[in-house]
PDB file of N, CA and C in Angstrom:
ATOM      1  N   MET J   3     -74.355  22.957 -13.003  1.00 84.00           N
ATOM      2  CA  MET J   3     -73.532  23.288 -11.875  1.00 84.00           C
ATOM      3  C   MET J   3     -74.120  22.625 -10.624  1.00 84.00           C
ATOM      4  N   LEU J   4     -73.264  22.021  -9.836  1.00 86.00           N
ATOM      5  CA  LEU J   4     -73.667  21.367  -8.589  1.00 86.00           C
ATOM      6  C   LEU J   4     -73.202  22.220  -7.418  1.00 86.00           C
ATOM      7  N   THR J   5     -74.117  22.543  -6.526  1.00 89.00           N
ATOM      8  CA  THR J   5     -73.803  23.335  -5.342  1.00 89.00           C
ATOM      9  C   THR J   5     -74.268  22.577  -4.116  1.00 89.00           C
ATOM     10  N   PHE J   6     -73.407  22.508  -3.103  1.00 89.00           N
ATOM     11  CA  PHE J   6     -73.786  21.887  -1.837  1.00 89.00           C
ATOM     12  C   PHE J   6     -74.033  22.961  -0.798  1.00 89.00           C
ATOM     13  N   ALA J   7     -75.147  22.848  -0.087  1.00 89.00           N
ATOM     14  CA  ALA J   7     -75.455  23.728   1.024  1.00 89.00           C
ATOM     15  C   ALA J   7     -74.997  23.010   2.289  1.00 89.00           C
ATOM     16  N   LEU J   8     -73.840  23.430   2.818  1.00 87.00           N
ATOM     17  CA  LEU J   8     -73.304  22.823   4.028  1.00 87.00           C
ATOM     18  C   LEU J   8     -72.364  23.784   4.699  1.00 87.00           C
ATOM     19  N   THR J   9     -72.119  23.558   5.969  1.00 85.00           N
ATOM     20  CA  THR J   9     -71.217  24.439   6.717  1.00 85.00           C
ATOM     21  C   THR J   9     -69.767  24.145   6.341  1.00 85.00           C
ATOM     22  N   GLU J  10     -68.886  25.080   6.649  1.00 86.00           N
ATOM     23  CA  GLU J  10     -67.463  24.854   6.394  1.00 86.00           C
ATOM     24  C   GLU J  10     -66.959  23.651   7.182  1.00 86.00           C
ATOM     25  N   ALA J  11     -67.442  23.504   8.411  1.00 87.00           N
ATOM     26  CA  ALA J  11     -67.029  22.364   9.241  1.00 87.00           C
ATOM     27  C   ALA J  11     -67.453  21.050   8.603  1.00 87.00           C
ATOM     28  N   HIS J  12     -68.651  21.004   8.075  1.00 88.00           N
ATOM     29  CA  HIS J  12     -69.124  19.783   7.421  1.00 88.00           C
ATOM     30  C   HIS J  12     -68.355  19.516   6.129  1.00 88.00           C
ATOM     31  N   ALA J  13     -68.029  20.571   5.400  1.00 87.00           N
ATOM     32  CA  ALA J  13     -67.216  20.409   4.192  1.00 87.00           C
ATOM     33  C   ALA J  13     -65.857  19.828   4.550  1.00 87.00           C
ATOM     34  N   ALA J  14     -65.297  20.270   5.673  1.00 89.00           N
ATOM     35  CA  ALA J  14     -64.001  19.752   6.114  1.00 89.00           C
ATOM     36  C   ALA J  14     -64.103  18.280   6.508  1.00 89.00           C
ATOM     37  N   VAL J  15     -65.208  17.878   7.110  1.00 89.00           N
ATOM     38  CA  VAL J  15     -65.414  16.472   7.485  1.00 89.00           C
ATOM     39  C   VAL J  15     -65.453  15.599   6.228  1.00 89.00           C
ATOM     40  N   ILE J  16     -66.091  16.085   5.185  1.00 90.00           N
ATOM     41  CA  ILE J  16     -66.167  15.332   3.932  1.00 90.00           C
ATOM     42  C   ILE J  16     -64.804  15.317   3.250  1.00 90.00           C
ATOM     43  N   GLY J  17     -64.112  16.413   3.316  1.00 89.00           N
ATOM     44  CA  GLY J  17     -62.798  16.563   2.673  1.00 89.00           C
ATOM     45  C   GLY J  17     -62.888  17.592   1.566  1.00 89.00           C
ATOM     46  N   LEU J  18     -62.271  18.726   1.767  1.00 88.00           N
ATOM     47  CA  LEU J  18     -62.409  19.832   0.823  1.00 88.00           C
ATOM     48  C   LEU J  18     -61.912  19.479  -0.576  1.00 88.00           C
ATOM     49  N   GLU J  19     -60.775  18.808  -0.667  1.00 90.00           N
ATOM     50  CA  GLU J  19     -60.233  18.447  -1.979  1.00 90.00           C
ATOM     51  C   GLU J  19     -61.117  17.409  -2.673  1.00 90.00           C
ATOM     52  N   ASP J  20     -61.561  16.407  -1.924  1.00 90.00           N
ATOM     53  CA  ASP J  20     -62.472  15.401  -2.491  1.00 90.00           C
ATOM     54  C   ASP J  20     -63.764  16.060  -2.975  1.00 90.00           C
ATOM     55  N   LEU J  21     -64.263  16.986  -2.188  1.00 89.00           N
ATOM     56  CA  LEU J  21     -65.494  17.683  -2.526  1.00 89.00           C
ATOM     57  C   LEU J  21     -65.312  18.504  -3.812  1.00 89.00           C
ATOM     58  N   ARG J  22     -64.204  19.191  -3.930  1.00 89.00           N
ATOM     59  CA  ARG J  22     -63.926  19.990  -5.120  1.00 89.00           C
ATOM     60  C   ARG J  22     -63.872  19.105  -6.371  1.00 89.00           C
ATOM     61  N   HIS J  23     -63.142  17.983  -6.283  1.00 90.00           N
ATOM     62  CA  HIS J  23     -63.049  17.063  -7.418  1.00 90.00           C
ATOM     63  C   HIS J  23     -64.411  16.466  -7.776  1.00 90.00           C
ATOM     64  N   PHE J  24     -65.179  16.126  -6.767  1.00 89.00           N
ATOM     65  CA  PHE J  24     -66.510  15.564  -6.984  1.00 89.00           C
ATOM     66  C   PHE J  24     -67.384  16.549  -7.757  1.00 89.00           C
ATOM     67  N   ILE J  25     -67.392  17.807  -7.319  1.00 90.00           N
ATOM     68  CA  ILE J  25     -68.209  18.833  -7.970  1.00 90.00           C
ATOM     69  C   ILE J  25     -67.753  19.037  -9.413  1.00 90.00           C
ATOM     70  N   GLU J  26     -66.452  19.107  -9.626  1.00 91.00           N
ATOM     71  CA  GLU J  26     -65.925  19.283 -10.984  1.00 91.00           C
ATOM     72  C   GLU J  26     -66.370  18.139 -11.901  1.00 91.00           C
ATOM     73  N   GLY J  27     -66.273  16.912 -11.404  1.00 89.00           N
ATOM     74  CA  GLY J  27     -66.682  15.760 -12.199  1.00 89.00           C
ATOM     75  C   GLY J  27     -68.154  15.778 -12.514  1.00 89.00           C
ATOM     76  N   TYR J  28     -68.955  16.145 -11.555  1.00 86.00           N
ATOM     77  CA  TYR J  28     -70.401  16.192 -11.762  1.00 86.00           C
ATOM     78  C   TYR J  28     -70.760  17.294 -12.749  1.00 86.00           C
ATOM     79  N   ASP J  29     -70.104  18.453 -12.614  1.00 88.00           N
ATOM     80  CA  ASP J  29     -70.380  19.559 -13.526  1.00 88.00           C
ATOM     81  C   ASP J  29     -70.020  19.195 -14.966  1.00 88.00           C
ATOM     82  N   GLU J  30     -68.960  18.428 -15.140  1.00 90.00           N
ATOM     83  CA  GLU J  30     -68.574  17.987 -16.482  1.00 90.00           C
ATOM     84  C   GLU J  30     -69.599  17.004 -17.053  1.00 90.00           C
ATOM     85  N   ALA J  31     -70.121  16.132 -16.198  1.00 86.00           N
ATOM     86  CA  ALA J  31     -71.077  15.119 -16.645  1.00 86.00           C
ATOM     87  C   ALA J  31     -72.454  15.717 -16.954  1.00 86.00           C
ATOM     88  N   PHE J  32     -72.859  16.731 -16.199  1.00 84.00           N
ATOM     89  CA  PHE J  32     -74.196  17.325 -16.353  1.00 84.00           C
ATOM     90  C   PHE J  32     -74.096  18.849 -16.404  1.00 84.00           C
ATOM     91  N   PRO J  33     -73.453  19.392 -17.436  1.00 87.00           N
ATOM     92  CA  PRO J  33     -73.224  20.842 -17.474  1.00 87.00           C
ATOM     93  C   PRO J  33     -74.497  21.679 -17.601  1.00 87.00           C
ATOM     94  N   GLU J  34     -75.564  21.080 -18.082  1.00 86.00           N
ATOM     95  CA  GLU J  34     -76.795  21.834 -18.305  1.00 86.00           C
ATOM     96  C   GLU J  34     -77.663  21.963 -17.050  1.00 86.00           C
ATOM     97  N   LEU J  35     -77.350  21.220 -15.997  1.00 85.00           N
ATOM     98  CA  LEU J  35     -78.185  21.226 -14.792  1.00 85.00           C
ATOM     99  C   LEU J  35     -77.603  22.138 -13.720  1.00 85.00           C
ATOM    100  N   GLU J  36     -78.490  22.857 -13.031  1.00 87.00           N
ATOM    101  CA  GLU J  36     -78.097  23.684 -11.895  1.00 87.00           C
ATOM    102  C   GLU J  36     -78.739  23.087 -10.644  1.00 87.00           C
ATOM    103  N   LEU J  37     -77.968  22.270  -9.933  1.00 88.00           N
ATOM    104  CA  LEU J  37     -78.485  21.496  -8.810  1.00 88.00           C
ATOM    105  C   LEU J  37     -77.953  22.013  -7.484  1.00 88.00           C
ATOM    106  N   ILE J  38     -78.837  22.016  -6.496  1.00 91.00           N
ATOM    107  CA  ILE J  38     -78.458  22.355  -5.123  1.00 91.00           C
ATOM    108  C   ILE J  38     -78.810  21.164  -4.255  1.00 91.00           C
ATOM    109  N   VAL J  39     -77.865  20.740  -3.419  1.00 93.00           N
ATOM    110  CA  VAL J  39     -78.068  19.628  -2.503  1.00 93.00           C
ATOM    111  C   VAL J  39     -77.745  20.102  -1.096  1.00 93.00           C
ATOM    112  N   ASP J  40     -78.672  19.903  -0.186  1.00 94.00           N
ATOM    113  CA  ASP J  40     -78.453  20.208   1.226  1.00 94.00           C
ATOM    114  C   ASP J  40     -77.744  19.009   1.847  1.00 94.00           C
ATOM    115  N   VAL J  41     -76.653  19.241   2.557  1.00 94.00           N
ATOM    116  CA  VAL J  41     -75.899  18.158   3.192  1.00 94.00           C
ATOM    117  C   VAL J  41     -75.893  18.383   4.697  1.00 94.00           C
ATOM    118  N   VAL J  42     -76.276  17.336   5.432  1.00 94.00           N
ATOM    119  CA  VAL J  42     -76.330  17.397   6.892  1.00 94.00           C
ATOM    120  C   VAL J  42     -75.474  16.267   7.447  1.00 94.00           C
ATOM    121  N   ILE J  43     -74.623  16.596   8.415  1.00 95.00           N
ATOM    122  CA  ILE J  43     -73.784  15.604   9.089  1.00 95.00           C
ATOM    123  C   ILE J  43     -74.311  15.464  10.517  1.00 95.00           C
ATOM    124  N   ILE J  44     -74.635  14.218  10.907  1.00 95.00           N
ATOM    125  CA  ILE J  44     -75.162  13.999  12.262  1.00 95.00           C
ATOM    126  C   ILE J  44     -74.466  12.804  12.915  1.00 95.00           C
ATOM    127  N   ASP J  45     -74.639  12.695  14.230  1.00 96.00           N
ATOM    128  CA  ASP J  45     -74.017  11.576  14.950  1.00 96.00           C
ATOM    129  C   ASP J  45     -74.913  10.338  14.894  1.00 96.00           C
ATOM    130  N   ALA J  46     -74.388   9.234  15.397  1.00 96.00           N
ATOM    131  CA  ALA J  46     -75.085   7.948  15.292  1.00 96.00           C
ATOM    132  C   ALA J  46     -76.434   7.946  16.010  1.00 96.00           C
ATOM    133  N   ALA J  47     -76.511   8.598  17.159  1.00 97.00           N
ATOM    134  CA  ALA J  47     -77.784   8.623  17.896  1.00 97.00           C
ATOM    135  C   ALA J  47     -78.859   9.369  17.106  1.00 97.00           C
ATOM    136  N   GLU J  48     -78.485  10.491  16.513  1.00 97.00           N
ATOM    137  CA  GLU J  48     -79.438  11.237  15.696  1.00 97.00           C
ATOM    138  C   GLU J  48     -79.836  10.448  14.448  1.00 97.00           C
ATOM    139  N   MET J  49     -78.854   9.780  13.847  1.00 97.00           N
ATOM    140  CA  MET J  49     -79.137   8.990  12.649  1.00 97.00           C
ATOM    141  C   MET J  49     -80.075   7.832  12.975  1.00 97.00           C
ATOM    142  N   GLN J  50     -79.881   7.214  14.122  1.00 97.00           N
ATOM    143  CA  GLN J  50     -80.764   6.116  14.516  1.00 97.00           C
ATOM    144  C   GLN J  50     -82.196   6.622  14.665  1.00 97.00           C
ATOM    145  N   LYS J  51     -82.376   7.763  15.312  1.00 98.00           N
ATOM    146  CA  LYS J  51     -83.719   8.337  15.466  1.00 98.00           C
ATOM    147  C   LYS J  51     -84.355   8.621  14.111  1.00 98.00           C
ATOM    148  N   LEU J  52     -83.569   9.201  13.213  1.00 97.00           N
ATOM    149  CA  LEU J  52     -84.070   9.518  11.882  1.00 97.00           C
ATOM    150  C   LEU J  52     -84.415   8.253  11.102  1.00 97.00           C
ATOM    151  N   ASN J  53     -83.595   7.229  11.239  1.00 97.00           N
ATOM    152  CA  ASN J  53     -83.835   5.966  10.543  1.00 97.00           C
ATOM    153  C   ASN J  53     -85.097   5.281  11.066  1.00 97.00           C
ATOM    154  N   VAL J  54     -85.335   5.356  12.358  1.00 97.00           N
ATOM    155  CA  VAL J  54     -86.566   4.798  12.936  1.00 97.00           C
ATOM    156  C   VAL J  54     -87.772   5.573  12.398  1.00 97.00           C
ATOM    157  N   GLU J  55     -87.651   6.890  12.431  1.00 97.00           N
ATOM    158  CA  GLU J  55     -88.745   7.756  12.003  1.00 97.00           C
ATOM    159  C   GLU J  55     -89.092   7.558  10.522  1.00 97.00           C
ATOM    160  N   GLN J  56     -88.074   7.445   9.675  1.00 96.00           N
ATOM    161  CA  GLN J  56     -88.288   7.406   8.234  1.00 96.00           C
ATOM    162  C   GLN J  56     -88.429   6.002   7.644  1.00 96.00           C
ATOM    163  N   ARG J  57     -87.724   5.045   8.247  1.00 96.00           N
ATOM    164  CA  ARG J  57     -87.679   3.702   7.645  1.00 96.00           C
ATOM    165  C   ARG J  57     -88.093   2.592   8.614  1.00 96.00           C
ATOM    166  N   GLN J  58     -88.440   2.941   9.837  1.00 97.00           N
ATOM    167  CA  GLN J  58     -88.827   1.979  10.868  1.00 97.00           C
ATOM    168  C   GLN J  58     -87.723   0.957  11.143  1.00 97.00           C
ATOM    169  N   LEU J  59     -86.460   1.371  10.996  1.00 96.00           N
ATOM    170  CA  LEU J  59     -85.310   0.524  11.313  1.00 96.00           C
ATOM    171  C   LEU J  59     -84.597   1.120  12.519  1.00 96.00           C
ATOM    172  N   ASP J  60     -84.565   0.375  13.608  1.00 97.00           N
ATOM    173  CA  ASP J  60     -84.017   0.891  14.859  1.00 97.00           C
ATOM    174  C   ASP J  60     -82.502   0.691  14.924  1.00 97.00           C
ATOM    175  N   GLU J  61     -81.808   1.381  14.027  1.00 96.00           N
ATOM    176  CA  GLU J  61     -80.347   1.347  13.996  1.00 96.00           C
ATOM    177  C   GLU J  61     -79.851   2.551  13.211  1.00 96.00           C
ATOM    178  N   ALA J  62     -78.634   2.937  13.501  1.00 96.00           N
ATOM    179  CA  ALA J  62     -78.022   4.011  12.720  1.00 96.00           C
ATOM    180  C   ALA J  62     -77.591   3.438  11.376  1.00 96.00           C
ATOM    181  N   THR J  63     -77.528   4.306  10.384  1.00 95.00           N
ATOM    182  CA  THR J  63     -77.041   3.924   9.065  1.00 95.00           C
ATOM    183  C   THR J  63     -76.057   4.972   8.595  1.00 95.00           C
ATOM    184  N   ASP J  64     -75.397   4.725   7.475  1.00 95.00           N
ATOM    185  CA  ASP J  64     -74.366   5.649   7.013  1.00 95.00           C
ATOM    186  C   ASP J  64     -74.926   6.868   6.289  1.00 95.00           C
ATOM    187  N   VAL J  65     -75.943   6.679   5.449  1.00 96.00           N
ATOM    188  CA  VAL J  65     -76.478   7.786   4.661  1.00 96.00           C
ATOM    189  C   VAL J  65     -77.976   7.608   4.410  1.00 96.00           C
ATOM    190  N   LEU J  66     -78.693   8.717   4.470  1.00 97.00           N
ATOM    191  CA  LEU J  66     -80.106   8.753   4.095  1.00 97.00           C
ATOM    192  C   LEU J  66     -80.292   9.917   3.136  1.00 97.00           C
ATOM    193  N   SER J  67     -81.203   9.763   2.195  1.00 96.00           N
ATOM    194  CA  SER J  67     -81.490  10.811   1.216  1.00 96.00           C
ATOM    195  C   SER J  67     -82.971  11.133   1.227  1.00 96.00           C
ATOM    196  N   PHE J  68     -83.256  12.421   1.073  1.00 96.00           N
ATOM    197  CA  PHE J  68     -84.635  12.890   1.066  1.00 96.00           C
ATOM    198  C   PHE J  68     -84.845  13.794  -0.153  1.00 96.00           C
ATOM    199  N   PRO J  69     -85.340  13.221  -1.251  1.00 94.00           N
ATOM    200  CA  PRO J  69     -85.494  13.994  -2.488  1.00 94.00           C
ATOM    201  C   PRO J  69     -86.639  15.000  -2.420  1.00 94.00           C
ATOM    202  N   THR J  70     -86.488  16.072  -3.187  1.00 92.00           N
ATOM    203  CA  THR J  70     -87.559  17.055  -3.328  1.00 92.00           C
ATOM    204  C   THR J  70     -88.200  17.002  -4.709  1.00 92.00           C
ATOM    205  N   MET J  71     -87.579  16.278  -5.626  1.00 85.00           N
ATOM    206  CA  MET J  71     -88.102  16.164  -6.990  1.00 85.00           C
ATOM    207  C   MET J  71     -88.707  14.766  -7.167  1.00 85.00           C
ATOM    208  N   PRO J  72     -89.876  14.669  -7.830  1.00 82.00           N
ATOM    209  CA  PRO J  72     -90.539  13.372  -7.941  1.00 82.00           C
ATOM    210  C   PRO J  72     -89.863  12.391  -8.899  1.00 82.00           C
ATOM    211  N   ASP J  73     -89.154  12.918  -9.909  1.00 82.00           N
ATOM    212  CA  ASP J  73     -88.522  12.024 -10.884  1.00 82.00           C
ATOM    213  C   ASP J  73     -87.460  12.796 -11.661  1.00 82.00           C
ATOM    214  N   PHE J  74     -86.666  12.063 -12.444  1.00 80.00           N
ATOM    215  CA  PHE J  74     -85.558  12.680 -13.169  1.00 80.00           C
ATOM    216  C   PHE J  74     -86.046  13.661 -14.224  1.00 80.00           C
ATOM    217  N   GLU J  75     -87.147  13.389 -14.881  1.00 83.00           N
ATOM    218  CA  GLU J  75     -87.655  14.299 -15.911  1.00 83.00           C
ATOM    219  C   GLU J  75     -88.061  15.639 -15.301  1.00 83.00           C
ATOM    220  N   SER J  76     -88.713  15.618 -14.144  1.00 82.00           N
ATOM    221  CA  SER J  76     -89.072  16.865 -13.450  1.00 82.00           C
ATOM    222  C   SER J  76     -87.811  17.630 -13.071  1.00 82.00           C
ATOM    223  N   LEU J  77     -86.823  16.893 -12.597  1.00 79.00           N
ATOM    224  CA  LEU J  77     -85.547  17.500 -12.233  1.00 79.00           C
ATOM    225  C   LEU J  77     -84.930  18.187 -13.449  1.00 79.00           C
ATOM    226  N   ARG J  78     -84.868  17.484 -14.557  1.00 78.00           N
ATOM    227  CA  ARG J  78     -84.252  18.040 -15.777  1.00 78.00           C
ATOM    228  C   ARG J  78     -84.985  19.311 -16.234  1.00 78.00           C
ATOM    229  N   ILE J  79     -86.299  19.298 -16.197  1.00 83.00           N
ATOM    230  CA  ILE J  79     -87.084  20.461 -16.624  1.00 83.00           C
ATOM    231  C   ILE J  79     -86.795  21.658 -15.728  1.00 83.00           C
ATOM    232  N   HIS J  80     -86.856  21.460 -14.405  1.00 80.00           N
ATOM    233  CA  HIS J  80     -86.641  22.566 -13.470  1.00 80.00           C
ATOM    234  C   HIS J  80     -85.189  23.035 -13.440  1.00 80.00           C
ATOM    235  N   ALA J  81     -84.263  22.094 -13.369  1.00 79.00           N
ATOM    236  CA  ALA J  81     -82.861  22.432 -13.136  1.00 79.00           C
ATOM    237  C   ALA J  81     -82.157  22.980 -14.366  1.00 79.00           C
ATOM    238  N   THR J  82     -82.769  22.900 -15.541  1.00 81.00           N
ATOM    239  CA  THR J  82     -82.159  23.539 -16.709  1.00 81.00           C
ATOM    240  C   THR J  82     -82.616  24.984 -16.828  1.00 81.00           C
ATOM    241  N   LYS J  83     -83.643  25.370 -16.098  1.00 81.00           N
ATOM    242  CA  LYS J  83     -84.176  26.733 -16.155  1.00 81.00           C
ATOM    243  C   LYS J  83     -83.696  27.597 -14.992  1.00 81.00           C
ATOM    244  N   GLN J  84     -83.434  26.967 -13.851  1.00 87.00           N
ATOM    245  CA  GLN J  84     -83.076  27.719 -12.644  1.00 87.00           C
ATOM    246  C   GLN J  84     -82.396  26.792 -11.654  1.00 87.00           C
ATOM    247  N   PRO J  85     -81.610  27.345 -10.735  1.00 89.00           N
ATOM    248  CA  PRO J  85     -81.023  26.498  -9.685  1.00 89.00           C
ATOM    249  C   PRO J  85     -82.155  25.810  -8.913  1.00 89.00           C
ATOM    250  N   THR J  86     -81.992  24.500  -8.683  1.00 88.00           N
ATOM    251  CA  THR J  86     -83.072  23.702  -8.097  1.00 88.00           C
ATOM    252  C   THR J  86     -82.553  22.854  -6.945  1.00 88.00           C
ATOM    253  N   LEU J  87     -83.203  22.990  -5.786  1.00 91.00           N
ATOM    254  CA  LEU J  87     -82.889  22.129  -4.642  1.00 91.00           C
ATOM    255  C   LEU J  87     -83.453  20.751  -4.935  1.00 91.00           C
ATOM    256  N   ILE J  88     -82.576  19.753  -5.022  1.00 90.00           N
ATOM    257  CA  ILE J  88     -83.054  18.412  -5.352  1.00 90.00           C
ATOM    258  C   ILE J  88     -83.235  17.530  -4.124  1.00 90.00           C
ATOM    259  N   GLY J  89     -82.784  17.989  -2.953  1.00 93.00           N
ATOM    260  CA  GLY J  89     -83.015  17.227  -1.747  1.00 93.00           C
ATOM    261  C   GLY J  89     -81.921  17.385  -0.717  1.00 93.00           C
ATOM    262  N   THR J  90     -82.013  16.533   0.293  1.00 96.00           N
ATOM    263  CA  THR J  90     -81.083  16.546   1.415  1.00 96.00           C
ATOM    264  C   THR J  90     -80.412  15.191   1.540  1.00 96.00           C
ATOM    265  N   VAL J  91     -79.107  15.212   1.751  1.00 96.00           N
ATOM    266  CA  VAL J  91     -78.329  14.010   2.035  1.00 96.00           C
ATOM    267  C   VAL J  91     -77.852  14.125   3.475  1.00 96.00           C
ATOM    268  N   VAL J  92     -78.188  13.120   4.286  1.00 97.00           N
ATOM    269  CA  VAL J  92     -77.781  13.090   5.698  1.00 97.00           C
ATOM    270  C   VAL J  92     -76.733  11.994   5.858  1.00 97.00           C
ATOM    271  N   ILE J  93     -75.586  12.354   6.433  1.00 96.00           N
ATOM    272  CA  ILE J  93     -74.475  11.405   6.565  1.00 96.00           C
ATOM    273  C   ILE J  93     -74.069  11.288   8.029  1.00 96.00           C
ATOM    274  N   CYS J  94     -73.777  10.054   8.439  1.00 96.00           N
ATOM    275  CA  CYS J  94     -73.282   9.762   9.790  1.00 96.00           C
ATOM    276  C   CYS J  94     -71.826   9.295   9.697  1.00 96.00           C
ATOM    277  N   PRO J  95     -70.856  10.166  10.000  1.00 95.00           N
ATOM    278  CA  PRO J  95     -69.439   9.790   9.877  1.00 95.00           C
ATOM    279  C   PRO J  95     -69.053   8.544  10.672  1.00 95.00           C
ATOM    280  N   GLU J  96     -69.678   8.344  11.826  1.00 94.00           N
ATOM    281  CA  GLU J  96     -69.357   7.164  12.638  1.00 94.00           C
ATOM    282  C   GLU J  96     -69.659   5.866  11.887  1.00 94.00           C
ATOM    283  N   LYS J  97     -70.791   5.817  11.219  1.00 94.00           N
ATOM    284  CA  LYS J  97     -71.161   4.617  10.453  1.00 94.00           C
ATOM    285  C   LYS J  97     -70.335   4.498   9.170  1.00 94.00           C
ATOM    286  N   VAL J  98     -70.016   5.619   8.558  1.00 92.00           N
ATOM    287  CA  VAL J  98     -69.176   5.604   7.363  1.00 92.00           C
ATOM    288  C   VAL J  98     -67.835   4.956   7.707  1.00 92.00           C
ATOM    289  N   GLU J  99     -67.270   5.377   8.829  1.00 90.00           N
ATOM    290  CA  GLU J  99     -65.983   4.818   9.267  1.00 90.00           C
ATOM    291  C   GLU J  99     -66.125   3.334   9.611  1.00 90.00           C
ATOM    292  N   GLU J 100     -67.191   2.984  10.299  1.00 90.00           N
ATOM    293  CA  GLU J 100     -67.437   1.588  10.681  1.00 90.00           C
ATOM    294  C   GLU J 100     -67.523   0.683   9.452  1.00 90.00           C
ATOM    295  N   TYR J 101     -68.121   1.187   8.378  1.00 87.00           N
ATOM    296  CA  TYR J 101     -68.269   0.407   7.148  1.00 87.00           C
ATOM    297  C   TYR J 101     -67.058   0.525   6.232  1.00 87.00           C
ATOM    298  N   ALA J 102     -66.004   1.203   6.695  1.00 86.00           N
ATOM    299  CA  ALA J 102     -64.758   1.398   5.934  1.00 86.00           C
ATOM    300  C   ALA J 102     -65.029   2.048   4.580  1.00 86.00           C
ATOM    301  N   GLU J 103     -65.887   3.055   4.602  1.00 88.00           N
ATOM    302  CA  GLU J 103     -66.196   3.816   3.404  1.00 88.00           C
ATOM    303  C   GLU J 103     -65.620   5.217   3.569  1.00 88.00           C
ATOM    304  N   SER J 104     -65.690   6.017   2.518  1.00 91.00           N
ATOM    305  CA  SER J 104     -65.240   7.400   2.630  1.00 91.00           C
ATOM    306  C   SER J 104     -66.461   8.319   2.637  1.00 91.00           C
ATOM    307  N   MET J 105     -66.270   9.498   3.165  1.00 92.00           N
ATOM    308  CA  MET J 105     -67.358  10.464   3.209  1.00 92.00           C
ATOM    309  C   MET J 105     -67.804  10.845   1.794  1.00 92.00           C
ATOM    310  N   ILE J 106     -66.858  10.972   0.873  1.00 92.00           N
ATOM    311  CA  ILE J 106     -67.228  11.351  -0.488  1.00 92.00           C
ATOM    312  C   ILE J 106     -68.022  10.228  -1.164  1.00 92.00           C
ATOM    313  N   GLN J 107     -67.703   8.965  -0.842  1.00 92.00           N
ATOM    314  CA  GLN J 107     -68.499   7.847  -1.363  1.00 92.00           C
ATOM    315  C   GLN J 107     -69.938   7.957  -0.863  1.00 92.00           C
ATOM    316  N   MET J 108     -70.108   8.315   0.403  1.00 92.00           N
ATOM    317  CA  MET J 108     -71.456   8.424   0.963  1.00 92.00           C
ATOM    318  C   MET J 108     -72.204   9.606   0.369  1.00 92.00           C
ATOM    319  N   LEU J 109     -71.503  10.700   0.116  1.00 93.00           N
ATOM    320  CA  LEU J 109     -72.142  11.834  -0.524  1.00 93.00           C
ATOM    321  C   LEU J 109     -72.610  11.438  -1.932  1.00 93.00           C
ATOM    322  N   HIS J 110     -71.761  10.742  -2.647  1.00 92.00           N
ATOM    323  CA  HIS J 110     -72.113  10.263  -3.984  1.00 92.00           C
ATOM    324  C   HIS J 110     -73.310   9.305  -3.908  1.00 92.00           C
ATOM    325  N   HIS J 111     -73.261   8.371  -2.974  1.00 93.00           N
ATOM    326  CA  HIS J 111     -74.352   7.403  -2.772  1.00 93.00           C
ATOM    327  C   HIS J 111     -75.662   8.152  -2.512  1.00 93.00           C
ATOM    328  N   GLY J 112     -75.610   9.108  -1.615  1.00 93.00           N
ATOM    329  CA  GLY J 112     -76.813   9.878  -1.287  1.00 93.00           C
ATOM    330  C   GLY J 112     -77.330  10.661  -2.469  1.00 93.00           C
ATOM    331  N   LEU J 113     -76.424  11.232  -3.244  1.00 91.00           N
ATOM    332  CA  LEU J 113     -76.808  12.009  -4.416  1.00 91.00           C
ATOM    333  C   LEU J 113     -77.478  11.123  -5.464  1.00 91.00           C
ATOM    334  N   ILE J 114     -76.980   9.923  -5.638  1.00 89.00           N
ATOM    335  CA  ILE J 114     -77.604   8.991  -6.580  1.00 89.00           C
ATOM    336  C   ILE J 114     -79.061   8.728  -6.191  1.00 89.00           C
ATOM    337  N   HIS J 115     -79.320   8.592  -4.900  1.00 90.00           N
ATOM    338  CA  HIS J 115     -80.700   8.362  -4.457  1.00 90.00           C
ATOM    339  C   HIS J 115     -81.591   9.571  -4.717  1.00 90.00           C
ATOM    340  N   LEU J 116     -80.998  10.756  -4.687  1.00 87.00           N
ATOM    341  CA  LEU J 116     -81.809  11.945  -4.984  1.00 87.00           C
ATOM    342  C   LEU J 116     -82.219  11.979  -6.436  1.00 87.00           C
TER     343      LEU J 116
END
């Protein structure tokens, strides 16, 4: 089961229907895992600061991921026994729009990095 920790407003920014379909697809693909992902939506100025701090790149980007699990095997061991926070995905809607991407694509992209 995939669970996102995010506000209702942030869920609406991503798209509630897209989010529901995404979760259903993920649950079908990995039914044995109980995953929790923290999702944060920030503006371009905040994203630029975070990108400088984390990657030494002085520009905003569309998505950053911050994993809490060291590798997939650790994730599989923990997440089959109990719900497990696998990390945080930070998305900047302004950059997503600039790159002509969708919010759900960025959420998926961020999740892959986790």
